[in-house]
mmCIF file of C-alpha atoms in Angstrom:
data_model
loop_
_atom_site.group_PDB
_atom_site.id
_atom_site.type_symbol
_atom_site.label_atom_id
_atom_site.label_comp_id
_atom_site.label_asym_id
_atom_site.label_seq_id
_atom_site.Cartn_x
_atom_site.Cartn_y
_atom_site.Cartn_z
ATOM 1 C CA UNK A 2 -2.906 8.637 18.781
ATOM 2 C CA UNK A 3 0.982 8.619 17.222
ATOM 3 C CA UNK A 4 3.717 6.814 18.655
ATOM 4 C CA UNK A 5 6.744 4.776 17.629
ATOM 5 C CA UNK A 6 7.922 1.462 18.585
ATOM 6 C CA UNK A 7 11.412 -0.248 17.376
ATOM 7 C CA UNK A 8 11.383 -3.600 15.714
ATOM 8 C CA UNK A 9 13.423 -5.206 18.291
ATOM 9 C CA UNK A 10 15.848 -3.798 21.185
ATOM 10 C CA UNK A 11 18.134 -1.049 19.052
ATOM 11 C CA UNK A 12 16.397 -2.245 16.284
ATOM 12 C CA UNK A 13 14.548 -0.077 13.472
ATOM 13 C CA UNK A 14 11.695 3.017 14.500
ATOM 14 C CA UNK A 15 8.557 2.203 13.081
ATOM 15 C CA UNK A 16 5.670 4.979 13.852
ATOM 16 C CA UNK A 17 2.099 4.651 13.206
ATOM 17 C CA UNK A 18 -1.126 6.453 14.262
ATOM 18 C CA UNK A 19 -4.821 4.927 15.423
ATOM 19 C CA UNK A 20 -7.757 6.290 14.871
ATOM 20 C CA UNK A 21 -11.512 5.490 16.195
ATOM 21 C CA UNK A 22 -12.414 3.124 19.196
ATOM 22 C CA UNK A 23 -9.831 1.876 21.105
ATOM 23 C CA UNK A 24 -11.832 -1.221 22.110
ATOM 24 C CA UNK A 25 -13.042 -1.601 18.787
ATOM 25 C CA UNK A 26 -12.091 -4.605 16.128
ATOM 26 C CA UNK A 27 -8.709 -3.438 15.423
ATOM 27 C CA UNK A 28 -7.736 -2.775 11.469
ATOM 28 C CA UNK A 29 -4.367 -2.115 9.704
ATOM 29 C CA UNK A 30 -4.409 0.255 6.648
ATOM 30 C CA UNK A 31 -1.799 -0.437 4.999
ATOM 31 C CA UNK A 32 -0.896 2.927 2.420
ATOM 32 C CA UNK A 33 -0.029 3.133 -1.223
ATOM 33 C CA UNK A 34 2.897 3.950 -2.930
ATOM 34 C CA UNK A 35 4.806 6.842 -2.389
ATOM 35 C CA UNK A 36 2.357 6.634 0.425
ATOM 36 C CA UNK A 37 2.220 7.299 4.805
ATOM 37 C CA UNK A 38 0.143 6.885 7.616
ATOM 38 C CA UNK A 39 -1.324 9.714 7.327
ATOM 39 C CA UNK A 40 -3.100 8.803 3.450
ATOM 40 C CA UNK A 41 -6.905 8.848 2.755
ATOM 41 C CA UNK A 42 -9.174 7.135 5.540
ATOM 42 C CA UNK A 43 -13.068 7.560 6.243
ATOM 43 C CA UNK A 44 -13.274 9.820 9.132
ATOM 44 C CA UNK A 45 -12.948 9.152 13.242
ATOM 45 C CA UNK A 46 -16.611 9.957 13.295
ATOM 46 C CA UNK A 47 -17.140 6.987 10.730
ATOM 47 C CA UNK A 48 -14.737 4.293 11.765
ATOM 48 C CA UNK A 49 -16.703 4.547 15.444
ATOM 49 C CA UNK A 50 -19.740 3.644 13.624
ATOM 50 C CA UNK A 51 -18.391 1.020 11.955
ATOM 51 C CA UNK A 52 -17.017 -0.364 15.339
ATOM 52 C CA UNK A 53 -13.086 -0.365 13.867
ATOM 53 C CA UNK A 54 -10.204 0.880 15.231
ATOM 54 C CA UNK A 55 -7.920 1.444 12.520
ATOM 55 C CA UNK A 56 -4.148 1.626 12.607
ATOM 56 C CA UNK A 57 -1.603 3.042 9.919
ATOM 57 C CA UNK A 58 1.594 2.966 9.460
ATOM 58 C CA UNK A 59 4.875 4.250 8.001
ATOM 59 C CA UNK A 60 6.319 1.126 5.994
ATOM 60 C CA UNK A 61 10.188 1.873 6.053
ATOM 61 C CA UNK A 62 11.653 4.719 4.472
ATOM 62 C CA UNK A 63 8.308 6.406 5.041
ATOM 63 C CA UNK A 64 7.281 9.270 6.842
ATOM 64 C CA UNK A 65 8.756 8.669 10.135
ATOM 65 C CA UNK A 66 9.984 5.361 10.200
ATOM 66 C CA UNK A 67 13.492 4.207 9.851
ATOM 67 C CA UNK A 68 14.538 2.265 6.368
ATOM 68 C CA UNK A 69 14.716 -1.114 6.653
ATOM 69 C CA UNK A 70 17.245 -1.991 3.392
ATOM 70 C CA UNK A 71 16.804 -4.788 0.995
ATOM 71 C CA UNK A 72 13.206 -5.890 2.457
ATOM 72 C CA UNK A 73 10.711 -7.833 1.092
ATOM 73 C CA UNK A 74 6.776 -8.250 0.633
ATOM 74 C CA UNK A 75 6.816 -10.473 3.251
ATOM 75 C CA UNK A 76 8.890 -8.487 5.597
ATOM 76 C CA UNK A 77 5.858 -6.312 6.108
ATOM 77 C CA UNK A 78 4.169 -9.164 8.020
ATOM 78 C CA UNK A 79 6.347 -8.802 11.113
ATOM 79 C CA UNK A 80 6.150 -4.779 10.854
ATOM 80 C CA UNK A 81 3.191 -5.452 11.363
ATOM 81 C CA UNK A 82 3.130 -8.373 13.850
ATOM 82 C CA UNK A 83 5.640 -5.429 16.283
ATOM 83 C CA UNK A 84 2.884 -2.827 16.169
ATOM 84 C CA UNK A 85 0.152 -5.667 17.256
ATOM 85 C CA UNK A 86 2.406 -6.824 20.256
ATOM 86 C CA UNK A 87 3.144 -3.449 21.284
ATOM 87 C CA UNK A 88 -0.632 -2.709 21.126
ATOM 88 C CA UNK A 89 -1.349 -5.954 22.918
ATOM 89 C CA UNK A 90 -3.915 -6.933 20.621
ATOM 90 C CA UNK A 91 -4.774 -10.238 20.161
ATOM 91 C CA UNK A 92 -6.444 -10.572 17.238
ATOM 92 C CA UNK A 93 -6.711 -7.883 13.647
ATOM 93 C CA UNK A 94 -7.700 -7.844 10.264
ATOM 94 C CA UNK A 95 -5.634 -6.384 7.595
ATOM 95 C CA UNK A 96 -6.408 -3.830 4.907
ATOM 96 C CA UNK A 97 -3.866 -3.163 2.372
ATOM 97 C CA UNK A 98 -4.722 -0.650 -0.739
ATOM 98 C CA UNK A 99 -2.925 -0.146 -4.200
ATOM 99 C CA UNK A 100 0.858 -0.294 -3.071
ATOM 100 C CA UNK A 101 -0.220 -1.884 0.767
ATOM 101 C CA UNK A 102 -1.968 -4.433 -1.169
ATOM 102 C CA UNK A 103 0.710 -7.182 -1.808
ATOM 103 C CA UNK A 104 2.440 -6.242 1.709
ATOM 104 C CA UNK A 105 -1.382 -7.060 3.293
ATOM 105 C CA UNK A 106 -1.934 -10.901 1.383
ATOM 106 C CA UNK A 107 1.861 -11.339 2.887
ATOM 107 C CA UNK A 108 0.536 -10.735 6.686
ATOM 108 C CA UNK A 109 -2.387 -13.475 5.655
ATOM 109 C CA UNK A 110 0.250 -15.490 4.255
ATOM 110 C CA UNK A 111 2.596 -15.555 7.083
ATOM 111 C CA UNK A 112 0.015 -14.921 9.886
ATOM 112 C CA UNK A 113 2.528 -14.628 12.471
ATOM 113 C CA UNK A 114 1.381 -16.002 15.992
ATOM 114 C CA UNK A 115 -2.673 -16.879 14.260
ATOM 115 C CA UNK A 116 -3.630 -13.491 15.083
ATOM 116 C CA UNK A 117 -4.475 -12.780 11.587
ATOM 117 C CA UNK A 118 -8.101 -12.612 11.504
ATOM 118 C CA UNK A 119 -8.963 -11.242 7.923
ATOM 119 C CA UNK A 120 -7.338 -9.779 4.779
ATOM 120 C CA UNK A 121 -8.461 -7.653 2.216
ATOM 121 C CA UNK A 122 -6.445 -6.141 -0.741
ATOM 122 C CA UNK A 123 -7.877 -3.162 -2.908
ATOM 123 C CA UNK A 124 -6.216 -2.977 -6.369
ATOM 124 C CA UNK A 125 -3.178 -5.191 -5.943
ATOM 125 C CA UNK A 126 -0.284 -5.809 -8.108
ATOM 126 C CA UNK A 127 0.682 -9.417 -8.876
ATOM 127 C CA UNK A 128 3.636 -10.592 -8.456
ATOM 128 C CA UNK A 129 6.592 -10.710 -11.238
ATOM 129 C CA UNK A 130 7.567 -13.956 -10.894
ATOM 130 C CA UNK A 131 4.515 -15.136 -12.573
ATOM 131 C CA UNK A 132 5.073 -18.794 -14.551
ATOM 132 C CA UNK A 133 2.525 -17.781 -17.137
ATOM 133 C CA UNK A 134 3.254 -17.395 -21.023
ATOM 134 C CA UNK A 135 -0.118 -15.591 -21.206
ATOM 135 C CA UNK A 136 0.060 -13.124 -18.547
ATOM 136 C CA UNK A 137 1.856 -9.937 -19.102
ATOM 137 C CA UNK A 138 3.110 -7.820 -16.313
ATOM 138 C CA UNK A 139 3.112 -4.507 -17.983
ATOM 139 C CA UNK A 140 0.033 -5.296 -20.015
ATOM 140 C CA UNK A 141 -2.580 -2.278 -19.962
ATOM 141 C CA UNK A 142 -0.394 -0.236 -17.326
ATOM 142 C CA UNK A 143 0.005 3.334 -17.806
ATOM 143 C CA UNK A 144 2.970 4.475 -19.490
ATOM 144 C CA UNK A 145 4.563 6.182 -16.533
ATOM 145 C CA UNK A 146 4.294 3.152 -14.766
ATOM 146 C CA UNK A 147 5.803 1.049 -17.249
ATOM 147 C CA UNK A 148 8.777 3.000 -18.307
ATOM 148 C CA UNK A 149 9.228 3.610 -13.981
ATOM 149 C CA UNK A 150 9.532 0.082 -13.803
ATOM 150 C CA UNK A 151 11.776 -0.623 -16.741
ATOM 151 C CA UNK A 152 14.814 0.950 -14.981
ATOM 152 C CA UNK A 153 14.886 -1.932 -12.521
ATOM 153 C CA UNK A 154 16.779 -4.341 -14.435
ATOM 154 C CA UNK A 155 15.602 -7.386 -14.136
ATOM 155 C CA UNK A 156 18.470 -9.447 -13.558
ATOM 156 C CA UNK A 157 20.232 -6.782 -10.951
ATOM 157 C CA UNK A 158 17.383 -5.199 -10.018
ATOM 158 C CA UNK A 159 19.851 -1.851 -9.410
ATOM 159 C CA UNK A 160 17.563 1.413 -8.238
ATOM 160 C CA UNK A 161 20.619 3.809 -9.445
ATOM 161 C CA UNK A 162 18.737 4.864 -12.188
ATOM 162 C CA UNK A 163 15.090 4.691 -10.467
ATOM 163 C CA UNK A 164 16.757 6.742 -7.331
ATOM 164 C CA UNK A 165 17.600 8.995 -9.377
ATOM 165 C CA UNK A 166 14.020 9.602 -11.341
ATOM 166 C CA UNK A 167 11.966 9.234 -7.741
ATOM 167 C CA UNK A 168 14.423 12.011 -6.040
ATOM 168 C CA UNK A 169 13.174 14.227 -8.858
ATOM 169 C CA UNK A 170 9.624 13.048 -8.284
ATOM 170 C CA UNK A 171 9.790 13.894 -4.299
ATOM 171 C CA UNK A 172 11.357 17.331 -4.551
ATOM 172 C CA UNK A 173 8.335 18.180 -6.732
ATOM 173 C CA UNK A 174 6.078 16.691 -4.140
ATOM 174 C CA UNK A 175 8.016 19.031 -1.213
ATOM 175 C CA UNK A 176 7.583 21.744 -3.265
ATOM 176 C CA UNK A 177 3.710 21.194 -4.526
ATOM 177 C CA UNK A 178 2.524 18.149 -3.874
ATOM 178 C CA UNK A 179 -0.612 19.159 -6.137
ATOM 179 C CA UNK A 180 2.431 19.017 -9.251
ATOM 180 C CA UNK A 181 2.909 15.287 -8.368
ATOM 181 C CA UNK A 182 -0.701 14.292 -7.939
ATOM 182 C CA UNK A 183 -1.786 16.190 -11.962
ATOM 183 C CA UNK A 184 1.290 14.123 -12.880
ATOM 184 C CA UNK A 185 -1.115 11.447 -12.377
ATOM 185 C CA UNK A 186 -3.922 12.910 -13.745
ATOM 186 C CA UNK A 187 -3.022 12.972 -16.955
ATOM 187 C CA UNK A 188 -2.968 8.945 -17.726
ATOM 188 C CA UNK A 189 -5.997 8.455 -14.931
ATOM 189 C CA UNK A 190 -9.337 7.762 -16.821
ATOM 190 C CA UNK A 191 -12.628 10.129 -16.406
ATOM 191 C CA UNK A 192 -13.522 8.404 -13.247
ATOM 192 C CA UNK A 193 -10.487 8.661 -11.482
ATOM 193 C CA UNK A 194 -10.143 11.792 -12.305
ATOM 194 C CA UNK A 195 -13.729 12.475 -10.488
ATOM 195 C CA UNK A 196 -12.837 10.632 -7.264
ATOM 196 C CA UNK A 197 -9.700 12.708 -6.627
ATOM 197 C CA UNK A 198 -10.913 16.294 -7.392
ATOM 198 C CA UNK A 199 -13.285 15.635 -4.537
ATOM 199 C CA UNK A 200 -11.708 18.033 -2.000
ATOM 200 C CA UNK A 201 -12.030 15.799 0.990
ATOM 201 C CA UNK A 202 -9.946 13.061 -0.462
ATOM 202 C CA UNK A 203 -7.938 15.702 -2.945
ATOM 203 C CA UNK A 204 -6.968 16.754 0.232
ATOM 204 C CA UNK A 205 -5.682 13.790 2.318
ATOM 205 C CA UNK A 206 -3.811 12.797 -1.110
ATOM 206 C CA UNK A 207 -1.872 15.709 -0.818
ATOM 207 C CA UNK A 208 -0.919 15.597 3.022
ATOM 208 C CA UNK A 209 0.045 11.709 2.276
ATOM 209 C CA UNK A 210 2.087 12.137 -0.861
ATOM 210 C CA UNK A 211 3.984 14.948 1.043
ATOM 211 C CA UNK A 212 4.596 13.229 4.010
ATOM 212 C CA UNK A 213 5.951 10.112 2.679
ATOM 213 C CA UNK A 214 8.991 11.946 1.455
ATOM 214 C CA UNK A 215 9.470 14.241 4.130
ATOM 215 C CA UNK A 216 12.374 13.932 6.190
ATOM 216 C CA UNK A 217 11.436 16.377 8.815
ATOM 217 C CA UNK A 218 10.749 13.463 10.996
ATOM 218 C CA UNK A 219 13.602 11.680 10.751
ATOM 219 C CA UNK A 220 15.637 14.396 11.052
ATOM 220 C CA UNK A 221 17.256 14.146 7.928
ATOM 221 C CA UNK A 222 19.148 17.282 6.859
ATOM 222 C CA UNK A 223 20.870 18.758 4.218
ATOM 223 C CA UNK A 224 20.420 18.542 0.483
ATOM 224 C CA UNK A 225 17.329 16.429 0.537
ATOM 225 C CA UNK A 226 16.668 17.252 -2.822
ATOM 226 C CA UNK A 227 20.128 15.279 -3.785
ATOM 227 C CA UNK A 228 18.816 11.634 -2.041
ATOM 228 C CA UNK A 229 16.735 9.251 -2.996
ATOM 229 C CA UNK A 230 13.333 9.017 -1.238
ATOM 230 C CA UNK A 231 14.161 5.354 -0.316
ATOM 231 C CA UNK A 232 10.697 4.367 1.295
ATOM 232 C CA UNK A 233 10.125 4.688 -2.552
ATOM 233 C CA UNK A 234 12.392 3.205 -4.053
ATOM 234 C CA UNK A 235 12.000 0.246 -2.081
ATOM 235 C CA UNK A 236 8.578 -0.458 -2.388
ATOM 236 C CA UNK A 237 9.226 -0.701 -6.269
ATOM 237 C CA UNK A 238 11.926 -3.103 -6.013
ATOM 238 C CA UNK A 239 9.757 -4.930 -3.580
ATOM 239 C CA UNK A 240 7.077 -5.411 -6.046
ATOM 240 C CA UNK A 241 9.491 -6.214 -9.167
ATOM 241 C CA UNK A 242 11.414 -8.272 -7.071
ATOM 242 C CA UNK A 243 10.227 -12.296 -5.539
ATOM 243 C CA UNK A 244 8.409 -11.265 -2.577
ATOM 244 C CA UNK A 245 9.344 -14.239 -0.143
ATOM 245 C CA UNK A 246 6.017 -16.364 0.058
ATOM 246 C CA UNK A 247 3.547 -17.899 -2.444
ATOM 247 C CA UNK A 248 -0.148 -17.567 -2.348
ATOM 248 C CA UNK A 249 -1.185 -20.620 -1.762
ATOM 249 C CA UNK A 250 0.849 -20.110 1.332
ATOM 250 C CA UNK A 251 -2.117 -18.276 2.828
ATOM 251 C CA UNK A 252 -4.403 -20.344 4.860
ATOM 252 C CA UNK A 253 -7.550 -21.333 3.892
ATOM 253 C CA UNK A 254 -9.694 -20.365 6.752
ATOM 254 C CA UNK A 255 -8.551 -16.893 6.827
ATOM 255 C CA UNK A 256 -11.161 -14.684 4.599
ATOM 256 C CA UNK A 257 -9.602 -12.635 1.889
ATOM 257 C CA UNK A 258 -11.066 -10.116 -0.030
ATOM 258 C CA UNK A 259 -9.513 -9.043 -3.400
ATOM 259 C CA UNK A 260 -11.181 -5.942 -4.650
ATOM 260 C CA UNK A 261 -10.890 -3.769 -8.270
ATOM 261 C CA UNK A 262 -12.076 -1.378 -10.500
ATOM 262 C CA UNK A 263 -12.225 -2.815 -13.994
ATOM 263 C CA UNK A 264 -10.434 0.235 -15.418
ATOM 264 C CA UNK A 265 -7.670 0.423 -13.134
ATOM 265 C CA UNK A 266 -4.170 1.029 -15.720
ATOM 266 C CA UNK A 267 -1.817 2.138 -12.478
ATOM 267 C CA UNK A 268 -2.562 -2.271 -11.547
ATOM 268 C CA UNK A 269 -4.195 -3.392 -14.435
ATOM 269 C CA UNK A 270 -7.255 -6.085 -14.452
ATOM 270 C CA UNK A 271 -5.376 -8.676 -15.892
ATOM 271 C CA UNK A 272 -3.110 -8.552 -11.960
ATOM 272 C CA UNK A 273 -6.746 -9.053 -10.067
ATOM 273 C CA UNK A 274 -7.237 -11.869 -12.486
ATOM 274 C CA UNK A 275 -4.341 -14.077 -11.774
ATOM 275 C CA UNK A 276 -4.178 -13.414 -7.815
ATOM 276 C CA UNK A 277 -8.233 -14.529 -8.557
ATOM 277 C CA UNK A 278 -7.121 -17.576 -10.678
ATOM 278 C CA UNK A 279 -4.148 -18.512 -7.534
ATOM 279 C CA UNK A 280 -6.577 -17.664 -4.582
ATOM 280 C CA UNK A 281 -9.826 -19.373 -6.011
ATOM 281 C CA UNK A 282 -10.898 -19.268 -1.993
ATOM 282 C CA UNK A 283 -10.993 -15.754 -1.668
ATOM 283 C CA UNK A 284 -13.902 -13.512 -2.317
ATOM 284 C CA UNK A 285 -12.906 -11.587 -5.497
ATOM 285 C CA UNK A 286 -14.910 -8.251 -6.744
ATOM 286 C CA UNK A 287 -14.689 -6.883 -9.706
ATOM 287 C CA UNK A 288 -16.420 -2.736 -9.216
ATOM 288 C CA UNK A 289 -17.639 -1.964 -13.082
ATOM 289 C CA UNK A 290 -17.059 1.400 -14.057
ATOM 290 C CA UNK A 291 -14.051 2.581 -11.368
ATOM 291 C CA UNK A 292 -10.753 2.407 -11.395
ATOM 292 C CA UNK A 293 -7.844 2.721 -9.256
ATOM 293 C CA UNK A 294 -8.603 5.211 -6.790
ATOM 294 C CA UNK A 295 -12.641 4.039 -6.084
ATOM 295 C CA UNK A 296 -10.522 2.249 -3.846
ATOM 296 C CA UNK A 297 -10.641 5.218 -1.492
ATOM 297 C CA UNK A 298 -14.650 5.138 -1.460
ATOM 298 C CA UNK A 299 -14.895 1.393 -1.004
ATOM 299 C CA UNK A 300 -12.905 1.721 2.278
ATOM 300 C CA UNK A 301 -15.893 1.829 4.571
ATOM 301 C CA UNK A 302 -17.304 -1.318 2.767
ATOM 302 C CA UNK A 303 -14.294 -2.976 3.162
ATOM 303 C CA UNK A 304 -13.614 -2.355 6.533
ATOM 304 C CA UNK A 305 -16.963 -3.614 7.648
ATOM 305 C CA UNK A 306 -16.043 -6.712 5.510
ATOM 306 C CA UNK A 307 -13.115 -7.540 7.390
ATOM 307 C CA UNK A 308 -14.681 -6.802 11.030
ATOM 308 C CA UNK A 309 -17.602 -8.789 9.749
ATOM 309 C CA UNK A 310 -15.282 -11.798 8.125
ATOM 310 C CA UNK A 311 -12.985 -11.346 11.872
ATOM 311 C CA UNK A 312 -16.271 -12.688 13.924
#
């Protein structure tokens, strides 16, 4: 099931899609970045087994859903929060993975209305405004990642220059979005690398990478090539900029799951280990031997983790 709903009266389009049992515990997945709705999820068949309905999607600038300028982490919470209401749903657990991570601990930390029933975030960043002399941001990230980051200055955090590199990046994707995804491959270590040439989830990689920058259904015309793909762009200023809460901010009674591979370089270990060290209440899992995208085969554990912790 698609549809769209609009933040407030004339206010901004937001679609997303649901998938599985309409009367079963309802589940956001929140995507990755460049990421959509449409990204890597186990299969209808699945998620009625598991008793989950799950819902996705397109943060702003994504896919078909209207930009929502200067936003924060935390603004996700109330994205969120609309597509509940709309859905009349009265209580949901939140699953946020790799880019949707942060934007999922910001729905358990604002838990708008107490219908917030679980969290769980799969290979999160930390935040930048970390006061710790020993922790490193960039530390052990791949060098794509780093040298992405770098053009956000940190004092004017202006996405000129990073417009600029990620309107390069999605005009590859539109034209093969199999060039953008062996971009990747290159820095990803072995087991990565056998998670995504599995052609089931090679697959849904490539349908969500392309439709986060297409503009099709926005109706966005002309030289598309020439713009930035600002869903993008936004999401990394988001995470390099503060994202308008504090951990401890989230509730104790509401069960949070921080997952990672230990070889993860696209959010490094040493991230998992200070949102571990700041949420010592939440259940934290370290997978040995995976990475960043065993995230995508841990989703059906997950999921039954936050339906379970939602009882």
């Amino acid at each position: 099931m698609v549809g769209t709903v609009r933040t407030k009266p004339g206010g901004r389009v937001i679609t997303y899609e649901a998938w599985g049992d309409p009367g079963a515990h309802p589940v956001f997945l929140l995507h990755g970045t460049p990421g959509s709705r449409l990204g890597p999820r186990p299969r209808t068949f699945d998620l009625h087994k598991l008793g989950v309905r799950l819902i996705a999607y397109d943060r702003p600038g994504y896919g078909g859903s209207d930009r929502h300028p200067h936003r924060r982490i935390l603004d996700a919470a109330e994205d969120v929060a609309v597509i509940a209401g709309h859905l009349k749903l009265d209580r949901y657990s939140v699953v946020g993975r790799s880019g949707g991570a942060p934007h999922a601990l910001a729905c358990a930390a604002q838990n708008i209305d107490s219908k917030v029933a679980s969290v769980a975030a799969l290979v999160s960043l930390a935040p930048p405004d970390v006061d710790d002399p020993e922790f490193d941001w960039f530390s052990g990230m791949s060098e794509s990642n780093v040298s992405t980051y770098r053009l956000l200055d940190p004092f004017s955090l202006d996405p000129t220059a990073l417009g600029e590199l990620l309107a390069r990046n999605a005009e590859m994707i539109r034209q093969d979005p199999r060039l953008f995804l062996q971009s990747l491959h290159v820095e990803m270590p072995d087991v990565d690398r056998v998670i995504v040439e599995d052609a089931g989830i090679r697959k849904l990689l490539l349908i969500n990478y392309y439709s986060a920058v297409d503009r099709t259904e926005q109706g966005e015309g002309g030289a598309v090539d020439q713009l930035p793909p600002m869903g993008w762009v936004d999401d990394l200023v988001a995470f390099r900029s503060s994202w308008g809460f504090k951990l401890d901010e989230i509730e104790g009674d509401i069960p949070v799951l921080l997952w990672h591979g230990e070889h993860d370089v696209f959010a490094p270990m040493a991230h998992f280990e200070w949102l571990a060290r700041k949420m010592p209440k939440a259940q934290a899992v370290v997978q040995p031997s995976a990475a960043h995208f065993a995230a995508l085969n841990a989703l059906p554990r997950v999921l039954a983790w936050v339906r379970d912790k939602a009882r």
